[in-house]
Coordinates of C-alpha atoms in Angstrom, one line a residue:
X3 CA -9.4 -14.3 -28.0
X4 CA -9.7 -14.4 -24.3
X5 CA -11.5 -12.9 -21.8
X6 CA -8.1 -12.4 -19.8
X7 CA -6.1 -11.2 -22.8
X8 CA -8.5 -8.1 -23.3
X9 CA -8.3 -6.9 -19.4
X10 CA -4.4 -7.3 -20.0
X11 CA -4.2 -5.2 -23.3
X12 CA -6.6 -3.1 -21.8
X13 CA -5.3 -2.1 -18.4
X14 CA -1.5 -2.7 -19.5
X15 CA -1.1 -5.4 -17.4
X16 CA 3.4 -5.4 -16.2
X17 CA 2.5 -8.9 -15.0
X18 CA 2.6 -12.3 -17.4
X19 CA 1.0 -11.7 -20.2
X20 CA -1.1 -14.6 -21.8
X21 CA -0.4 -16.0 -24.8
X22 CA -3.7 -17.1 -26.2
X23 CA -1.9 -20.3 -27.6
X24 CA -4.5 -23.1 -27.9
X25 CA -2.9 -26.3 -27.0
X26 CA -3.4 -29.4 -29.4
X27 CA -4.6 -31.9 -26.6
X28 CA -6.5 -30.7 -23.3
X29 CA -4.8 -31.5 -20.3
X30 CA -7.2 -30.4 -17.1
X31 CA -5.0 -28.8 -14.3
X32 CA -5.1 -31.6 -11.8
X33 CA -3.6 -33.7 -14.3
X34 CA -0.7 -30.9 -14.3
X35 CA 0.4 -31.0 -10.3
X36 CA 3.8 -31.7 -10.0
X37 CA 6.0 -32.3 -6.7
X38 CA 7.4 -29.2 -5.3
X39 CA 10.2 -28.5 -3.0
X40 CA 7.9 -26.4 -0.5
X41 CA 10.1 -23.4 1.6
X42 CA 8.6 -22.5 5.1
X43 CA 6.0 -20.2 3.6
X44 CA 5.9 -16.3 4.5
X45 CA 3.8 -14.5 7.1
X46 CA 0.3 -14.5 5.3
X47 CA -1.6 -10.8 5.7
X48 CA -5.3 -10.7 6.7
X49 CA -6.7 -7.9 4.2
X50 CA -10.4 -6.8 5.2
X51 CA -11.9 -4.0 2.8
X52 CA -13.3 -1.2 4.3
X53 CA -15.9 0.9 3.0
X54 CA -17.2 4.4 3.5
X55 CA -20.8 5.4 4.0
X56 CA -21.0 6.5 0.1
X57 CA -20.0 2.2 -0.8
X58 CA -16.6 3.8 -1.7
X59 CA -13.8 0.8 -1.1
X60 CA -12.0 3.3 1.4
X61 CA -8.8 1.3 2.5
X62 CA -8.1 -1.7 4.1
X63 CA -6.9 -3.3 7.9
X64 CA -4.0 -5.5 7.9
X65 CA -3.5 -8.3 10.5
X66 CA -1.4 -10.8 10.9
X67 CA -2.7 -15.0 10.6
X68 CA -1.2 -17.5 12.3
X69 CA 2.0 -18.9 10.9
X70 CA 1.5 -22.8 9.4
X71 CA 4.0 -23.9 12.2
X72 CA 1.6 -21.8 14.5
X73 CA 4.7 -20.2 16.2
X74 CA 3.8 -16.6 17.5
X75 CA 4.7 -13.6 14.9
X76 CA 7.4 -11.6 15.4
X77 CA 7.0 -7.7 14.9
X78 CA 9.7 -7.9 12.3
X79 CA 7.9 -11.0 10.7
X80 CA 4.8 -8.2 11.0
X81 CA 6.6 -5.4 9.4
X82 CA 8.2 -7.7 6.7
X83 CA 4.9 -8.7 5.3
X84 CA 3.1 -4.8 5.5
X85 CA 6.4 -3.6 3.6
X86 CA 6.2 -6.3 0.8
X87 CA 1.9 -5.7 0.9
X88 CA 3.2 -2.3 0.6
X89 CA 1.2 -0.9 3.3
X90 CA 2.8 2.3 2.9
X91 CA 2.1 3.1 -0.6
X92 CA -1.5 2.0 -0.4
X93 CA -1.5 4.9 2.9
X94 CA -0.4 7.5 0.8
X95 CA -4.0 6.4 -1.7
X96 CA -6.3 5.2 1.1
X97 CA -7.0 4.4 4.3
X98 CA -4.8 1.7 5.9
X99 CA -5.5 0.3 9.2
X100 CA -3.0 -2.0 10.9
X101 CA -3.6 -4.1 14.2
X102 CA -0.9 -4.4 17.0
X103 CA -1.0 -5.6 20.2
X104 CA -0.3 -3.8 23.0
X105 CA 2.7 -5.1 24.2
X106 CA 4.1 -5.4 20.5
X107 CA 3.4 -2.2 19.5
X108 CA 4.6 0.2 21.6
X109 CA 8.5 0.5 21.7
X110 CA 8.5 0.0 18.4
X111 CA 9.6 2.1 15.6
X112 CA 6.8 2.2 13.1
X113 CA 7.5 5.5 11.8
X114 CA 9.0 3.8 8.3
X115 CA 5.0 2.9 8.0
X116 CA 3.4 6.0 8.3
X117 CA 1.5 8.2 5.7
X118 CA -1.4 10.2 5.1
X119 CA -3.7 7.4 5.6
X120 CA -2.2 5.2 8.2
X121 CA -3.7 4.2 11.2
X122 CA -2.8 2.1 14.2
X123 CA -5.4 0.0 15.5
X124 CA -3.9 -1.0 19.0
X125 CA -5.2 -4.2 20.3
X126 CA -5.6 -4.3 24.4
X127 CA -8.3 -4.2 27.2
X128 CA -9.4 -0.9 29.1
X129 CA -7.1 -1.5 31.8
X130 CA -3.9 -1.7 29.5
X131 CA -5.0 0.9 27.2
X132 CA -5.6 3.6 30.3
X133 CA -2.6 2.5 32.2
X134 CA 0.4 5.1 33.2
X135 CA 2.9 3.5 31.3
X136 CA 0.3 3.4 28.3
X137 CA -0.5 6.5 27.8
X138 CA 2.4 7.7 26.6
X139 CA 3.0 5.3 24.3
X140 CA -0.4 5.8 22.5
X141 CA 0.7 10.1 22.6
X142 CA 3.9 8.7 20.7
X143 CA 2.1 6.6 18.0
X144 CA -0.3 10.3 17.0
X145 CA 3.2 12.5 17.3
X146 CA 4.5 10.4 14.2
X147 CA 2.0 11.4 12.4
X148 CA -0.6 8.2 12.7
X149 CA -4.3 7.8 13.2
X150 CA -4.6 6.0 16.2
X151 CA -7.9 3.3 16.5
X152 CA -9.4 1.6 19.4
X153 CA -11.9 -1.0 20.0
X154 CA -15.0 0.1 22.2
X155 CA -16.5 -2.8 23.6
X156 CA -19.2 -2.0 25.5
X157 CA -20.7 1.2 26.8
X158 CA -20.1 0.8 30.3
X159 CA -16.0 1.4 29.6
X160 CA -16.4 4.6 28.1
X161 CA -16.1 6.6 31.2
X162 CA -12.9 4.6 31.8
X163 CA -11.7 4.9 28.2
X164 CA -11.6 8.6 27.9
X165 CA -8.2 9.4 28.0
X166 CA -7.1 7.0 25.8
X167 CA -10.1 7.9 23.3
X168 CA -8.6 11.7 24.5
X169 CA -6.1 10.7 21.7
X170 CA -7.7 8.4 19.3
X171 CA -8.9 9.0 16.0
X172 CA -10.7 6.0 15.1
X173 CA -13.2 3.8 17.7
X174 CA -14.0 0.1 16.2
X175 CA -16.9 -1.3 17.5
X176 CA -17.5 -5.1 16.9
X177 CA -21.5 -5.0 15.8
X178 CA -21.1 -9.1 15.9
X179 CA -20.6 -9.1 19.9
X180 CA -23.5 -8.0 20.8
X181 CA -27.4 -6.8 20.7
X182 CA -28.5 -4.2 18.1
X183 CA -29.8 -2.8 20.9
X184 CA -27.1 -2.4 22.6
X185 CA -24.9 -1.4 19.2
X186 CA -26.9 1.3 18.8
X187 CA -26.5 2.9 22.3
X188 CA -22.9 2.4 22.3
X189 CA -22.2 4.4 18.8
X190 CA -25.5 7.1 20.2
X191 CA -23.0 7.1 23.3
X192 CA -19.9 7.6 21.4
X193 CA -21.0 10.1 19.1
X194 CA -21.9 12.3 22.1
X195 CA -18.8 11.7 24.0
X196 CA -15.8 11.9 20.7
X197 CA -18.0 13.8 18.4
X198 CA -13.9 13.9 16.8
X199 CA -13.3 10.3 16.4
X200 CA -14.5 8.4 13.4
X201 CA -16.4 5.1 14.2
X202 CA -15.4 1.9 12.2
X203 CA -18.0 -1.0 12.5
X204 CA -16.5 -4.6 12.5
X205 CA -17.4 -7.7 11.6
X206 CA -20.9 -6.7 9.2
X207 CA -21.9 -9.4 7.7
X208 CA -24.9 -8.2 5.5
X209 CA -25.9 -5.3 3.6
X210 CA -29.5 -4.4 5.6
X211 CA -26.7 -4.2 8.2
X212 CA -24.6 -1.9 6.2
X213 CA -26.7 0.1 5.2
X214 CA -28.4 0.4 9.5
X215 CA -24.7 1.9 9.7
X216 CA -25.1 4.5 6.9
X217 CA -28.4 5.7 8.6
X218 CA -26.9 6.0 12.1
X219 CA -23.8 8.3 10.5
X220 CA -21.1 5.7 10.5
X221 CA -18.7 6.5 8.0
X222 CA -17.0 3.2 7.9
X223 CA -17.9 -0.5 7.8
X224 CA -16.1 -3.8 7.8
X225 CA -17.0 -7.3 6.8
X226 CA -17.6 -9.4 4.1
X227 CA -21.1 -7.9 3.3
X228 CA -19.3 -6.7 0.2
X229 CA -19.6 -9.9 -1.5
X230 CA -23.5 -10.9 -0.7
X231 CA -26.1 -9.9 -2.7
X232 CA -27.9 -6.6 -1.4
X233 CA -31.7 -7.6 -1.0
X234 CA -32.1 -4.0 -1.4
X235 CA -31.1 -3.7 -4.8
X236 CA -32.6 -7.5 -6.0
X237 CA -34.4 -7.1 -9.3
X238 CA -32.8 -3.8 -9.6
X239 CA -29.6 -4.9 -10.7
X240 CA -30.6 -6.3 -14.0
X241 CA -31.2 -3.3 -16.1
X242 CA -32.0 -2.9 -19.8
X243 CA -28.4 -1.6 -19.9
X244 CA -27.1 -4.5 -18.3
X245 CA -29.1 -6.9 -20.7
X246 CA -27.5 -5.4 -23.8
X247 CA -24.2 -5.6 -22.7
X248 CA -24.6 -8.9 -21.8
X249 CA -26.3 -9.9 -25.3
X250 CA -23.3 -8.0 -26.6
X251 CA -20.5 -9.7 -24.7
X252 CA -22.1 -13.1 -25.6
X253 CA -21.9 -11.9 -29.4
X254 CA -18.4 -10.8 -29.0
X255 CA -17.2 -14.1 -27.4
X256 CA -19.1 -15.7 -30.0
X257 CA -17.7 -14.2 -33.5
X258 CA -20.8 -11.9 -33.9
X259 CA -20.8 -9.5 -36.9
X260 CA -20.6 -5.9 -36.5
X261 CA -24.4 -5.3 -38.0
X262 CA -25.5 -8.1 -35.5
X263 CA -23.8 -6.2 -32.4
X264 CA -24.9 -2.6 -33.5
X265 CA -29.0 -4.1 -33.6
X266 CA -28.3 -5.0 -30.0
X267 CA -26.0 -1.9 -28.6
X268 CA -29.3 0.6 -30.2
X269 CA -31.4 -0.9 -28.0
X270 CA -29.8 1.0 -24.9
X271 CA -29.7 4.7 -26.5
X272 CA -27.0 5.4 -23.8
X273 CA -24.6 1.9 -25.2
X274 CA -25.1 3.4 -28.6
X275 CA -24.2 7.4 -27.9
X276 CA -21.2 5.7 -25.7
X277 CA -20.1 3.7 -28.7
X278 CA -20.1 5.9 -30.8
X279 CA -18.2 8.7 -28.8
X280 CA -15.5 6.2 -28.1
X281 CA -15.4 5.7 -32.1
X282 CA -15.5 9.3 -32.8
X283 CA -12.4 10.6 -30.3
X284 CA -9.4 12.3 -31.2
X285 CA -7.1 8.8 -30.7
X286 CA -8.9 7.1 -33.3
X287 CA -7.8 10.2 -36.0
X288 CA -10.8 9.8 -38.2
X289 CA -11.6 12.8 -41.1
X290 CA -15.3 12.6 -40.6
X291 CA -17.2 11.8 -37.0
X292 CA -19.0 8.4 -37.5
X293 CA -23.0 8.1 -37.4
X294 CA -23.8 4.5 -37.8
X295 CA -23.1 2.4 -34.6
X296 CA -22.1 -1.0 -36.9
X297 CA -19.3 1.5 -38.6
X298 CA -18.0 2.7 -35.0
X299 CA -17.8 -1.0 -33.7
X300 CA -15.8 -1.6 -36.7
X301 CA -13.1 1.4 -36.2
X302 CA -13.0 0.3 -32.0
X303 CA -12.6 -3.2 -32.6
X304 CA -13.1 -6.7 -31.4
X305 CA -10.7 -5.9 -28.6
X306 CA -11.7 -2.7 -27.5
X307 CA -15.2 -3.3 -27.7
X308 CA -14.9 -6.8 -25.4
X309 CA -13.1 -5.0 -22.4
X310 CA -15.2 -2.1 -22.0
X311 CA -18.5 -4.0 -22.2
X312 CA -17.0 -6.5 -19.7
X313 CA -16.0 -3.5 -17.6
X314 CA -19.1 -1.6 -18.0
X315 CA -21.1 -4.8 -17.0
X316 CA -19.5 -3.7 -13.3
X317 CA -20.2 0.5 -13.8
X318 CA -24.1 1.1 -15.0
X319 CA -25.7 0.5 -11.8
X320 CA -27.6 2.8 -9.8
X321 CA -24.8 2.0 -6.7
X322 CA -21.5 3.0 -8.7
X323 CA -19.5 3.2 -5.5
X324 CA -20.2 0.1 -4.5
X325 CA -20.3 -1.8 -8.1
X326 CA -16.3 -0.4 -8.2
X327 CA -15.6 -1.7 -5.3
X328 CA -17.0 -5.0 -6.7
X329 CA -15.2 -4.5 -10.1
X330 CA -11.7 -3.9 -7.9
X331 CA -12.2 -6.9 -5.5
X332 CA -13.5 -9.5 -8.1
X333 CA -10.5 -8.1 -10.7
X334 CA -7.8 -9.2 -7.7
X335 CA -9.5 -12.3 -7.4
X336 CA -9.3 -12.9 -11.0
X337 CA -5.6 -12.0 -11.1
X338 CA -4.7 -14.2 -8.3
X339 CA -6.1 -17.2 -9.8
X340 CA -4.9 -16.4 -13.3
X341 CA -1.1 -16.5 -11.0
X342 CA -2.1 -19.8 -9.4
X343 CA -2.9 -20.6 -12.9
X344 CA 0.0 -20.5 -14.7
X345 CA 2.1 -22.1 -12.1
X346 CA 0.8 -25.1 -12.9
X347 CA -1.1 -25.5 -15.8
X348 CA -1.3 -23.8 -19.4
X349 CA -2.2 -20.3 -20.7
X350 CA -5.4 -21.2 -21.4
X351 CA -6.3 -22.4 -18.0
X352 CA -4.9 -19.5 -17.0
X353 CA -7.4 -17.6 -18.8
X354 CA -9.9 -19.6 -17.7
X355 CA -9.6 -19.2 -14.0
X356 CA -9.3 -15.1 -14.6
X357 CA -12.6 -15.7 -15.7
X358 CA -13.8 -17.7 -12.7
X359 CA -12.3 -14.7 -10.7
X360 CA -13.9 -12.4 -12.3
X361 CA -17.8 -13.9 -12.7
X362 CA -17.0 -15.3 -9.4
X363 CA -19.0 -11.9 -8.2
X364 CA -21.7 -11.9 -11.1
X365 CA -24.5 -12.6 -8.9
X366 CA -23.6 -10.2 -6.0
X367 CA -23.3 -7.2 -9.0
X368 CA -26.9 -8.3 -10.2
X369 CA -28.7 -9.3 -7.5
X370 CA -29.4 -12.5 -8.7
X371 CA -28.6 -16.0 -8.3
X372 CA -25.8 -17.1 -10.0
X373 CA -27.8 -20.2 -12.0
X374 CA -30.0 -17.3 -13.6
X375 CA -26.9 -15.0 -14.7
X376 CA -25.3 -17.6 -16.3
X377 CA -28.1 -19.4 -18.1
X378 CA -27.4 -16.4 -20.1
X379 CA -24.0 -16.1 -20.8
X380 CA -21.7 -18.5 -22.9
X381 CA -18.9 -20.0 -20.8
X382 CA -16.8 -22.7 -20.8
X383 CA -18.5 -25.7 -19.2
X384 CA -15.6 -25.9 -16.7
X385 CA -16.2 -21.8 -15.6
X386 CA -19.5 -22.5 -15.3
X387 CA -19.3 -25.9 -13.0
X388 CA -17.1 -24.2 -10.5
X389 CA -19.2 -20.9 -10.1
X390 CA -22.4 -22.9 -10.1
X391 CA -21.1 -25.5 -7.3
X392 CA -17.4 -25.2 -6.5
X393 CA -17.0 -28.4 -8.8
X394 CA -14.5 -29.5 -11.5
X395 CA -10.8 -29.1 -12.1
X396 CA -11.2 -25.4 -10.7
X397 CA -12.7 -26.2 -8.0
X398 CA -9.9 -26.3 -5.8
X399 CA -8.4 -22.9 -7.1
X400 CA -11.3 -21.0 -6.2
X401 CA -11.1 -22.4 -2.7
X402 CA -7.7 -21.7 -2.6
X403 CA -8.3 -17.9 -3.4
X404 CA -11.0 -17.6 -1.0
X405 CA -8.3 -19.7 1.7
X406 CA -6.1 -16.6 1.3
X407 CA -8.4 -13.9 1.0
X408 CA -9.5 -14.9 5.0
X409 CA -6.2 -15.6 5.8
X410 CA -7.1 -19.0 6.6
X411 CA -3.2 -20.2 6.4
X412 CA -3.3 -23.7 6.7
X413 CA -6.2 -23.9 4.3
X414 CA -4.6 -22.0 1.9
X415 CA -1.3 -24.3 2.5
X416 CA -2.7 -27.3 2.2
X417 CA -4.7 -26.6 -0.9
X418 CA -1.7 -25.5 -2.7
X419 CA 0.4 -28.1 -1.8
X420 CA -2.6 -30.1 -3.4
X421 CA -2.4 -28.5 -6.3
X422 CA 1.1 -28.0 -7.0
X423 CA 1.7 -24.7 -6.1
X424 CA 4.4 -23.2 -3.9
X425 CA 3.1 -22.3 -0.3
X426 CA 5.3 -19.2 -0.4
X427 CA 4.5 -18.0 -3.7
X428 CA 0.5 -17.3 -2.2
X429 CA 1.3 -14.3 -0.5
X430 CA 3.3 -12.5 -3.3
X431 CA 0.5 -13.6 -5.9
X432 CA -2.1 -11.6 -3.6
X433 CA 0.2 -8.7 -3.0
X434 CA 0.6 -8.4 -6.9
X435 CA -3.2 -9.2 -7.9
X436 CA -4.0 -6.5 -4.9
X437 CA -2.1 -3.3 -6.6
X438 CA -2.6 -4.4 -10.4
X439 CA -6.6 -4.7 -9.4
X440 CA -6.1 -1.1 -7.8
X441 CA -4.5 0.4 -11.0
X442 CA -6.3 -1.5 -13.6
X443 CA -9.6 -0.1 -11.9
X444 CA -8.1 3.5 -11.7
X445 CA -6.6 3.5 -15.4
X446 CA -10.2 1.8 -17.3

């Protein structure tokens, strides 16, 4: 069975559920793309993780791309998109930032947006912000209830910044626009001067940097650091736990016996004490607790067994923050491609491209290059051409999902339309990947 059938079963996926229906003749996806009717697509939401000092994935800011027809955004094309991303709801779990312009944001009514975790990042220069009409405004956004975040560009506006950083709760500082040097005296600076505002750094775009931030106190960072590999941890990554449940997840996908599989899963004591456990709980009913580790594979099953290994691959590092937030960012992937899947090809392609989504972070989770992971695994030549080089009839869909994930809207558009997919059907197919990621992650 499938790799993408298992996470379904396993985190009770409401989405389309697979049928693992093999067809009688291949027929590769670009063979499948059919002309579409395309409808103006809809406002396409930037989505930038954010995580905390601990490698916790802490929320998320929400921004606005440019429209295909590259018409400026309304605010109720704005607000559309955060309610149907359901900014809200996520605020209520996590941190949400969301971006508005000065002159967009104030006058209007964003209190249908606020929860525990929201928090308006308002866009403008010193001079705006500090202004006597401004003021106000920003006192406005905190009285409903919202965080209120500003960007700090450079230390020699902080004197004329205080009384709008009087109000804030959040300071972003953009680590890409300028010196370390000067990075660090800014945040030094700010720490002394709002010792109650939280700093966010922007735009990090490596771990070492990361972790600089995490030294200095900052409790949040943002960037797409998230999905290199962390130099710190190289050769780390690959434990002996990893290794077995690698071997194992090769045997599984491969019709291994239950005596082959338990020879592998005693070679990690703490595999073999966690299968067994599983084996020996009160769901499974059993009249006597279990002692061999081929007879507790058997009771679990082929099904059972497949998703947690495949999960647990993600959850027995030394960095368990950040290998969740790994797990939940690579599981959205997977679910948006398995959506782009099935709009135009088969089931089985559709499983396929989960697994692309899915592996598609292999290397970052190990610390290794992603030719050595999978000279170890057994994949489907066409899994493996796409994650090795971007090549083959996925190619295109994994482009595609990185197109949206940077909200890079006519990149996105144009590689759908190449494919056969319906421009407006992107955004909705991230929206729903986004929350079932976030509950399948919470319920494994």
């Amino acid at each position: 069975m499938g790799l993408l059938h298992f996470f379904q079963k396993l985190f009770r996926c409401t989405g389309s559920q697979v049928a693992l229906v093999q067809p009688s003749v291949r027929v590769e996806p670009q063979q499948l793309a059919v002309p579409v009717v395309h409808k103006p697509p809809g406002l396409m939401l930037l989505r930038e993780e954010m995580l905390d000092s601990t490698g916790r994935l802490a929320g998320y800011r929400f921004s606005c791309g440019v429209p295909e027809d590259g018409a400026e955004v309304s605010m109720g094309r704005y607000l559309a998109a955060l309610h149907e991303a359901h900014v809200k709801a996520l605020a209520e779990r996590r941190t949400a930032v969301i971006s508005l312009r000065l002159e967009d944001g104030l006058g209007v009514d964003f209190t249908e947006l606020v929860a525990q975790g929201t928090v308006f990042h308002v866009l403008a220069r010193t001079a705006q912000l500090v202004a006597p009409s401004s003021l106000p405004s920003l006192k406005a956004l905190r009285d409903k209830g919202a965080g209120l975040a500003l960007s700090v560009e450079d230390i020699s506006n902080l004197p004329a910044l205080a009384p709008a950083l009087a109000l804030a709760t959040h300071a972003i500082v953009d680590i890409s626009a300028q010196p370390v040097e000067s990075f660090e005296q800014l945040v030094i600076a700010l720490q002394e001067a709002c010792p109650h505002v939280v700093i966010v750094v922007d735009n990090v775009a490596t771990w070492p940097v990361r972790h600089m931030c995490v030294a200095m106190g900052i409790e949040f960072a943002m960037g797409y650091f998230l999905s290199t590999i962390d130099e710190r941890e190289y050769g780390e990554k690959m434990s002996d736990s990893r290794m077995v449940l690698m071997d194992m997840l090769n045997l599984v996908r491969n019709d291994g016996d239950a005596e082959a599989l338990a020879a592998v899963a005693k070679r990690d004591p703490g595999v073999a004490v966690h299968l067994l456990s599983m084996a020996n709980s009160p769901a499974y009913g059993l009249k006597a607790p279990l002692t061999g580790i081929d007879q507790a594979i058997v009771v679990l099953g082929r099904e059972t067994l497949y998703r947690w290994l495949a999960v647990s691959l993600f959850r027995v590092g030394t960095d368990q923050a950040r290998d969740e937030a790994l797990l939940e960012v690579a599981l959205a992937r997977a679910s948006f491609l398995e959506k782009a899947g099935l709009a135009v090809g088969s089931r089985q392609h559709a499983d396929e491209l989960f697994l692309v989504g899915l592996l598609s972070f292999i290397d970052t989770l190990l610390g290794l290059p992603m030719a050595t992971v999978l000279k170890d695994l057994t994949l489907p030549a066409v899994v493996k051409d796409v994650l090795l080089s971007s090549e083959g009839p996925y190619g295109r869909f994994l482009l595609l999902a990185l197109a949206v994930e940077r909200c890079q809207v006519q990149r996105a558009m144009q590689l759908a339309s190449s494919l056969g997919i319906q421009p407006d059907a992107l955004t909705s197919y991230r929206n729903e990947a986004r929350q079932w990621a976030e509950q399948a992650v919470q319920a494994a």
